[in-house]
């Protein structure tokens, strides 16, 4: 039997649940398919950190249940590999009770009218005449196949991107290369000795413990800590091994609340987030901040922007790639260009060693405000002039040159994303300019050309 809806959303994580809420609230008939069974909904392996600006964004639509906020955060302590330098970067946010957050969002989607199909795993998009017209799924409990028909299908299935990845040849199907993912592992632990200043999350840069990434302590309280690490995917190292070898021995553990791993897309935006009858959101759209791997805020953002474009498509009665293209434009202008800038800086950081990082942080090559600006908002070209002056006084010209080159390229590549094409016909020409610019940059910092798609 075929179930018919206006929109079928696959994945009831942050992105899928929020999109379902917004669309159902707007009067559309929404099916929300989730692989997990009822009591598992909300479980997600994550660092659980969320900046205040993201909370403000969702609060424009719905007031979060206060129970979802576990710890109020005032900023970040950024710690050098030798642990001699500790920069304190102000910026408010929360460590979430992630289970409560996930459950709350799904409950709100259902209250708004979305129909939840828990324990349903989507397997393939249904394609007819070059357009996605629904999904095929399996009900896990019975093993019975089902079909869901819809005008628009939303892939919010997380980093596995189960639907868009099956649309070979469509721009939306761009695969994730190991260079563009981070392998992460984290535990939520109870510790005997209370952590100093639990109102600050701690980020440790250390290319031995977390090569091409970082390790973290995100406190849920002084004695309940989310501790984990992310490692650059291309290195093919198991993050759990490094966690057990380097991080765990630093704590006296009383007990463990939850353990788990996952992978995070940390890259430039996908070339397109839409196709005929389909859009991708959140991790399925690789919308994560490539510098720090935070993606909850981007899951909310993509849900909001895509819902806007989907509503317009319904007004026009047109669900083609052309009609949904608006989502690409909204995305690139609001976040995609900054994501691309941050991706350039991410690649540069991944080429540094502990010596570079100790030097850079201790000499404050970038001060706290500049680091905040770069990580949260994208590039700041005025830093290039400062670096030029610094080169004359503090040594390490090669490092400073690399940094200043990267900031310059981040600006140029960000500008290319701001000039994202208004229509599909121009996509390939635009994309080849992006690839050329990336390759020019990569050669300058000693990386090979972009991996082939
Ligand atoms: C270890 C780790 C630490 C992180 N730390 C942070 C952090 O501190 N702050 C931050 O902002 N971000 C962090 N992130 C990233 C963040 O968790 C994600 O970016 C965010 O949760 C993405 O939300 P989403 O809704 O797109 O995907 P998800 O939350 O992954 O949701 C996808 C949903 O789809 C379901 N699904 C998958 N396949 C199917 C299928 N075939 N059929 C039906 N349902 C399906 C899944 O069960 C899941 O519920 C971290 C990630 C990891 C792995």
XYZ file of C-alpha atoms and ligand atoms in Angstrom:
506
model
C 0.000 0.000 0.000
C 1.226 3.490 -0.793
C 0.855 6.209 1.882
C 0.418 9.688 0.358
C 1.703 12.938 1.854
C 2.716 16.421 0.730
C 6.208 15.988 2.167
C 8.092 12.927 3.379
C 10.977 13.680 5.722
C 13.521 10.920 6.294
C 15.349 11.147 9.651
C 13.966 12.546 12.913
C 17.196 14.143 14.119
C 17.432 17.888 14.694
C 17.121 18.776 10.987
C 14.285 16.419 10.101
C 12.261 17.059 13.251
C 12.540 20.843 12.952
C 11.671 20.810 9.233
C 8.660 18.571 9.974
C 7.561 20.978 12.699
C 7.817 24.012 10.400
C 6.099 22.338 7.436
C 3.301 20.778 9.491
C 2.738 24.124 11.213
C 2.407 25.601 7.723
C -0.464 23.232 6.984
C 1.306 20.548 4.910
C 0.702 16.848 5.385
C 4.057 15.590 6.591
C 5.317 12.047 7.197
C 8.430 11.816 9.395
C 10.241 8.481 8.967
C 12.761 7.434 11.592
C 14.757 4.228 11.777
C 14.995 4.317 15.552
C 12.172 2.939 17.602
C 10.109 5.209 19.900
C 12.180 5.029 23.056
C 15.484 5.501 21.159
C 14.329 8.721 19.478
C 16.528 11.571 20.702
C 19.598 9.401 21.294
C 22.501 10.938 19.372
C 26.249 10.679 19.810
C 27.362 14.302 19.940
C 29.406 16.842 21.901
C 26.063 18.534 22.664
C 27.446 22.093 22.516
C 25.198 24.750 20.950
C 25.904 28.491 20.536
C 23.354 30.978 21.845
C 22.740 32.443 18.363
C 21.387 29.059 17.228
C 19.060 28.913 20.222
C 17.879 32.407 19.326
C 17.167 31.231 15.768
C 14.920 28.338 16.834
C 13.287 30.554 19.479
C 11.914 32.733 16.685
C 9.656 29.779 15.825
C 9.236 27.815 19.036
C 10.293 28.264 22.656
C 12.634 25.466 23.718
C 11.646 23.478 26.757
C 14.089 24.653 29.489
C 14.790 20.993 30.342
C 16.847 20.620 27.136
C 19.564 22.946 28.471
C 21.915 21.138 30.806
C 24.656 23.737 31.372
C 24.962 27.412 30.463
C 28.310 28.198 28.831
C 30.135 31.526 28.860
C 32.902 30.743 26.409
C 35.662 28.475 25.175
C 39.103 27.785 26.594
C 41.428 27.029 23.683
C 44.465 25.115 24.909
C 47.800 24.674 23.135
C 49.386 21.222 22.670
C 51.963 21.863 25.415
C 49.099 23.175 27.612
C 51.140 26.276 28.454
C 48.776 28.646 26.632
C 45.081 28.889 27.378
C 43.131 31.492 25.411
C 39.707 32.352 26.762
C 37.248 33.192 23.994
C 33.962 34.653 25.187
C 30.752 33.434 23.558
C 27.578 32.191 25.197
C 25.913 28.879 24.588
C 24.708 25.672 26.184
C 25.647 22.071 26.669
C 22.395 20.314 25.852
C 20.722 17.345 27.405
C 20.822 15.891 23.920
C 18.314 13.135 24.543
C 15.788 15.618 25.963
C 16.488 17.993 23.028
C 15.919 15.328 20.368
C 12.791 13.965 22.036
C 11.338 17.441 22.558
C 11.788 18.447 18.912
C 10.092 15.289 17.625
C 7.214 15.749 20.086
C 6.727 19.310 18.823
C 6.704 18.116 15.204
C 4.013 15.562 16.067
C 1.990 18.141 18.023
C 2.128 20.406 14.951
C 0.573 17.592 12.895
C 3.472 15.572 11.401
C 2.816 11.826 11.328
C 5.745 9.959 12.901
C 6.651 6.542 11.531
C 9.158 5.332 14.108
C 11.034 2.103 13.442
C 10.830 2.764 9.678
C 14.046 2.669 7.664
C 13.993 4.413 4.297
C 15.923 2.403 1.733
C 15.671 4.184 -1.632
C 14.126 7.218 -3.230
C 11.298 6.448 -5.652
C 12.146 8.090 -8.955
C 9.690 8.621 -11.786
C 10.415 10.505 -14.978
C 13.577 12.103 -13.592
C 11.986 13.289 -10.331
C 11.892 11.909 -6.791
C 8.251 11.136 -6.021
C 8.549 9.270 -2.733
C 10.576 6.745 -0.756
C 10.661 3.031 -0.259
C 10.991 1.961 3.388
C 10.996 -1.090 5.618
C 9.128 -1.330 8.884
C 11.821 -2.792 11.120
C 9.557 -4.673 13.549
C 7.735 -6.681 10.867
C 10.230 -6.496 8.008
C 7.410 -5.399 5.713
C 8.174 -3.039 2.830
C 6.212 0.197 2.449
C 6.045 3.057 0.009
C 5.454 6.709 0.775
C 4.523 9.075 -2.051
C 5.114 12.825 -1.760
C 5.524 15.984 -3.793
C 8.789 16.708 -1.984
C 11.121 14.295 -0.197
C 13.531 15.596 2.446
C 16.778 13.737 3.104
C 17.563 14.472 6.766
C 19.143 11.087 7.418
C 22.399 12.437 8.868
C 25.893 11.888 7.536
C 24.896 8.621 5.785
C 22.670 10.690 3.435
C 20.765 7.553 2.480
C 18.608 9.139 -0.212
C 20.697 11.751 -1.989
C 23.656 9.359 -2.207
C 21.515 6.994 -4.336
C 20.795 9.562 -7.039
C 23.907 8.844 -9.104
C 24.614 11.492 -11.720
C 22.516 14.187 -9.982
C 24.508 17.148 -8.562
C 22.946 16.525 -5.128
C 24.584 13.078 -4.955
C 28.155 14.414 -4.545
C 29.913 11.840 -2.312
C 31.949 12.571 0.817
C 35.663 11.929 0.380
C 37.601 10.667 3.456
C 39.458 13.975 3.318
C 36.173 15.731 4.013
C 35.068 13.897 7.126
C 36.124 13.739 10.733
C 35.979 10.477 12.701
C 34.768 11.204 16.208
C 34.344 9.329 19.458
C 33.001 10.585 22.764
C 31.976 9.427 26.211
C 29.723 11.129 28.747
C 31.373 10.328 32.054
C 30.972 11.022 35.769
C 34.287 12.089 37.308
C 35.487 12.159 40.913
C 37.298 15.491 40.797
C 35.155 18.488 39.836
C 36.330 20.307 36.713
C 37.619 23.870 37.063
C 35.375 26.516 35.484
C 32.622 24.232 34.139
C 30.990 27.260 32.501
C 33.718 27.059 29.814
C 33.986 24.321 27.243
C 37.599 23.224 26.691
C 39.136 22.612 23.293
C 42.580 21.015 23.233
C 44.596 21.290 20.051
C 47.003 18.382 19.910
C 48.022 16.730 16.663
C 49.214 13.589 18.493
C 45.984 12.910 20.396
C 43.653 14.249 17.703
C 45.516 14.578 14.381
C 43.798 17.027 12.047
C 41.150 17.743 14.684
C 40.966 18.416 18.421
C 39.842 16.846 21.658
C 37.302 18.402 23.973
C 35.684 18.567 27.383
C 32.116 19.902 27.219
C 30.866 19.977 30.830
C 27.267 19.070 31.562
C 28.182 19.946 35.163
C 31.490 20.060 37.097
C 31.396 16.283 37.491
C 29.477 15.098 34.416
C 31.546 15.636 31.298
C 31.153 15.069 27.583
C 34.712 14.158 26.568
C 35.724 13.249 23.049
C 37.846 13.828 19.987
C 37.709 14.087 16.213
C 40.430 12.876 13.837
C 40.840 13.790 10.153
C 39.204 10.963 8.155
C 41.977 10.626 5.626
C 44.363 9.410 8.366
C 42.212 6.302 8.936
C 42.911 6.250 12.683
C 40.425 4.913 15.196
C 39.497 7.798 17.528
C 38.517 5.416 20.317
C 42.073 4.050 20.458
C 43.466 7.563 20.953
C 40.723 8.340 23.468
C 41.681 5.360 25.578
C 45.416 5.929 25.210
C 45.697 9.687 25.736
C 42.488 11.131 27.175
C 40.892 8.615 29.514
C 43.961 8.310 31.833
C 43.614 12.033 32.668
C 40.346 11.452 34.573
C 39.235 9.485 37.612
C 36.039 8.029 36.207
C 33.183 7.090 38.556
C 30.836 5.897 35.853
C 29.768 6.249 32.230
C 26.404 7.610 31.062
C 26.775 7.022 27.300
C 29.524 6.163 24.833
C 29.586 6.296 21.050
C 31.243 7.361 17.828
C 30.286 8.743 14.475
C 31.536 10.631 11.518
C 31.037 14.280 10.743
C 31.205 15.897 7.293
C 33.719 18.740 7.579
C 33.979 20.312 4.144
C 32.835 23.009 1.754
C 29.112 23.061 0.834
C 27.760 20.428 -1.505
C 27.588 21.685 -5.054
C 23.760 21.505 -4.822
C 21.340 20.722 -1.996
C 18.366 20.112 -4.277
C 17.128 17.915 -7.129
C 13.761 17.335 -8.793
C 11.436 16.600 -5.841
C 14.192 16.364 -3.209
C 16.204 18.516 -0.801
C 18.918 17.587 1.717
C 19.289 19.043 5.222
C 21.726 19.036 8.136
C 24.508 16.430 8.039
C 22.903 14.833 4.972
C 23.637 18.148 3.255
C 27.163 18.330 4.789
C 26.170 21.674 6.338
C 28.472 21.362 9.374
C 30.991 24.022 10.456
C 34.214 22.539 8.994
C 36.477 24.104 11.629
C 34.858 22.764 14.788
C 32.429 20.130 13.498
C 29.380 21.744 15.111
C 26.264 20.945 13.076
C 23.216 21.244 15.347
C 22.820 24.935 14.492
C 23.205 24.210 10.765
C 20.629 21.424 11.044
C 18.192 24.064 12.340
C 19.227 26.583 9.696
C 18.859 24.197 6.752
C 15.463 23.052 8.073
C 14.309 26.646 8.176
C 15.623 27.647 4.734
C 14.450 24.478 3.001
C 10.991 24.744 4.568
C 10.730 28.256 3.170
C 11.661 27.064 -0.344
C 9.340 24.038 -0.097
C 6.405 26.244 0.942
C 7.038 28.449 -2.093
C 7.202 25.389 -4.355
C 3.748 24.398 -3.091
C 2.434 27.911 -3.789
C 3.695 27.579 -7.367
C 2.649 23.927 -7.691
C 6.114 23.177 -9.058
C 8.450 20.749 -7.245
C 11.223 20.628 -9.814
C 14.901 21.305 -9.164
C 14.321 24.738 -10.690
C 11.565 25.558 -8.210
C 13.570 24.262 -5.238
C 16.783 26.047 -6.362
C 15.832 28.951 -4.099
C 17.020 26.816 -1.159
C 20.531 26.655 -2.688
C 20.557 30.431 -3.006
C 19.293 31.064 0.510
C 21.820 28.596 1.883
C 24.868 29.906 0.045
C 24.093 33.501 0.988
C 23.347 32.835 4.617
C 25.894 30.172 5.551
C 27.427 28.400 2.525
C 29.925 31.143 1.719
C 31.130 31.207 5.322
C 31.283 27.408 5.381
C 33.527 27.557 2.302
C 35.756 30.172 3.966
C 36.041 28.046 7.088
C 36.825 24.990 4.990
C 39.859 26.757 3.535
C 41.068 27.517 7.062
C 40.328 23.946 8.131
C 42.595 22.572 5.401
C 45.368 24.954 6.439
C 45.039 23.975 10.126
C 45.247 20.301 9.183
C 48.722 20.897 7.737
C 50.112 22.323 11.030
C 52.033 20.407 13.684
C 52.168 20.849 17.459
C 55.204 23.061 17.202
C 53.347 25.470 14.909
C 50.318 25.452 17.178
C 52.350 26.063 20.362
C 54.122 28.928 18.665
C 50.977 30.425 17.136
C 48.926 30.324 20.317
C 51.693 31.472 22.694
C 52.586 34.434 20.466
C 48.922 35.241 19.937
C 49.375 35.403 16.180
C 45.608 35.658 16.331
C 44.067 37.084 19.483
C 40.892 35.831 21.174
C 38.577 38.165 19.259
C 40.137 37.271 15.918
C 39.849 33.545 16.619
C 36.198 33.991 17.595
C 35.542 35.966 14.445
C 37.279 33.443 12.189
C 35.656 30.369 13.729
C 32.134 31.758 14.022
C 31.778 34.194 11.181
C 34.368 33.400 8.523
C 37.364 35.242 7.274
C 38.533 38.669 8.305
C 40.787 40.084 5.633
C 42.207 42.834 7.871
C 44.162 40.086 9.649
C 46.321 39.697 6.543
C 47.864 43.151 7.090
C 48.539 42.365 10.726
C 50.289 39.116 9.724
C 52.467 40.964 7.234
C 53.680 43.262 10.005
C 54.170 40.367 12.424
C 56.338 38.501 9.903
C 59.026 41.093 10.343
C 59.149 40.826 14.128
C 58.366 37.383 15.444
C 59.966 34.918 13.037
C 58.352 31.807 11.494
C 57.709 33.612 8.197
C 56.647 30.357 6.502
C 53.898 29.775 9.065
C 52.674 33.350 8.927
C 52.773 33.296 5.137
C 50.682 30.125 5.097
C 48.171 31.719 7.439
C 47.936 34.934 5.485
C 47.668 33.066 2.143
C 44.844 30.968 3.582
C 42.923 33.993 4.806
C 43.245 35.584 1.383
C 42.027 32.450 -0.385
C 39.218 32.030 2.142
C 37.977 35.461 1.135
C 38.203 34.679 -2.599
C 36.550 31.290 -2.285
C 33.828 32.747 -0.045
C 33.163 35.354 -2.731
C 32.775 32.592 -5.321
C 30.119 30.970 -3.152
C 28.369 34.319 -2.809
C 28.216 34.317 -6.612
C 26.482 30.912 -6.621
C 24.555 30.541 -9.895
C 20.916 31.552 -10.048
C 20.096 28.517 -12.176
C 21.186 24.942 -12.788
C 22.449 25.626 -16.333
C 25.366 27.642 -14.905
C 26.238 25.169 -12.149
C 29.042 23.200 -13.807
C 30.840 26.324 -15.053
C 30.664 27.876 -11.595
C 31.798 24.654 -9.951
C 34.848 24.321 -12.176
C 35.895 27.829 -11.062
C 35.579 26.696 -7.433
C 37.679 23.593 -8.126
C 40.362 25.667 -9.905
C 40.551 28.155 -7.043
C 40.731 25.380 -4.447
C 43.508 23.659 -6.373
C 45.494 26.880 -6.625
C 45.191 27.291 -2.850
C 45.975 23.679 -2.093
C 49.144 23.800 -4.121
C 50.281 26.870 -2.176
C 49.892 25.142 1.184
C 51.416 21.858 0.016
C 48.286 19.735 -0.505
C 47.572 17.811 -3.704
C 44.591 18.663 -5.936
C 41.015 18.152 -4.725
C 40.109 14.450 -4.731
C 38.048 13.452 -7.745
C 34.297 13.094 -7.122
C 30.997 12.724 18.306
C 30.272 13.912 17.737
C 30.312 15.125 18.418
C 29.621 16.238 17.926
N 29.602 17.385 18.672
C 28.817 18.424 18.284
C 28.656 19.567 19.122
O 29.167 19.646 20.242
N 27.880 20.577 18.662
C 27.254 20.539 17.451
O 26.573 21.513 17.072
N 27.390 19.452 16.651
C 28.132 18.398 17.045
N 28.215 17.273 16.257
C 27.497 17.259 14.965
C 25.992 17.171 15.196
O 25.693 16.088 16.052
C 25.283 16.988 13.862
O 25.741 17.957 12.958
C 23.763 17.124 13.993
O 23.263 16.281 14.980
C 23.117 16.830 12.644
O 21.727 16.691 12.768
P 20.922 15.942 11.634
O 19.487 16.027 12.027
O 21.333 16.438 10.313
O 21.422 14.435 11.691
P 21.221 13.342 12.835
O 21.100 13.940 14.172
O 22.306 12.347 12.619
O 19.807 12.688 12.506
C 19.619 11.802 11.434
C 18.463 10.880 11.785
O 18.148 10.083 10.659
C 17.892 8.768 11.074
N 18.130 7.895 9.931
C 19.328 7.580 9.361
N 19.144 6.755 8.320
C 17.801 6.560 8.224
C 16.991 5.806 7.328
N 17.529 5.086 6.333
N 15.650 5.830 7.493
C 15.086 6.539 8.500
N 15.816 7.261 9.396
C 17.148 7.285 9.239
C 18.866 8.556 12.211
O 18.473 7.497 13.049
C 18.800 9.910 12.910
O 17.810 9.961 13.891
C 28.897 16.142 16.715
C 28.858 14.933 16.013
C 29.533 13.822 16.526
C 29.447 12.515 15.768
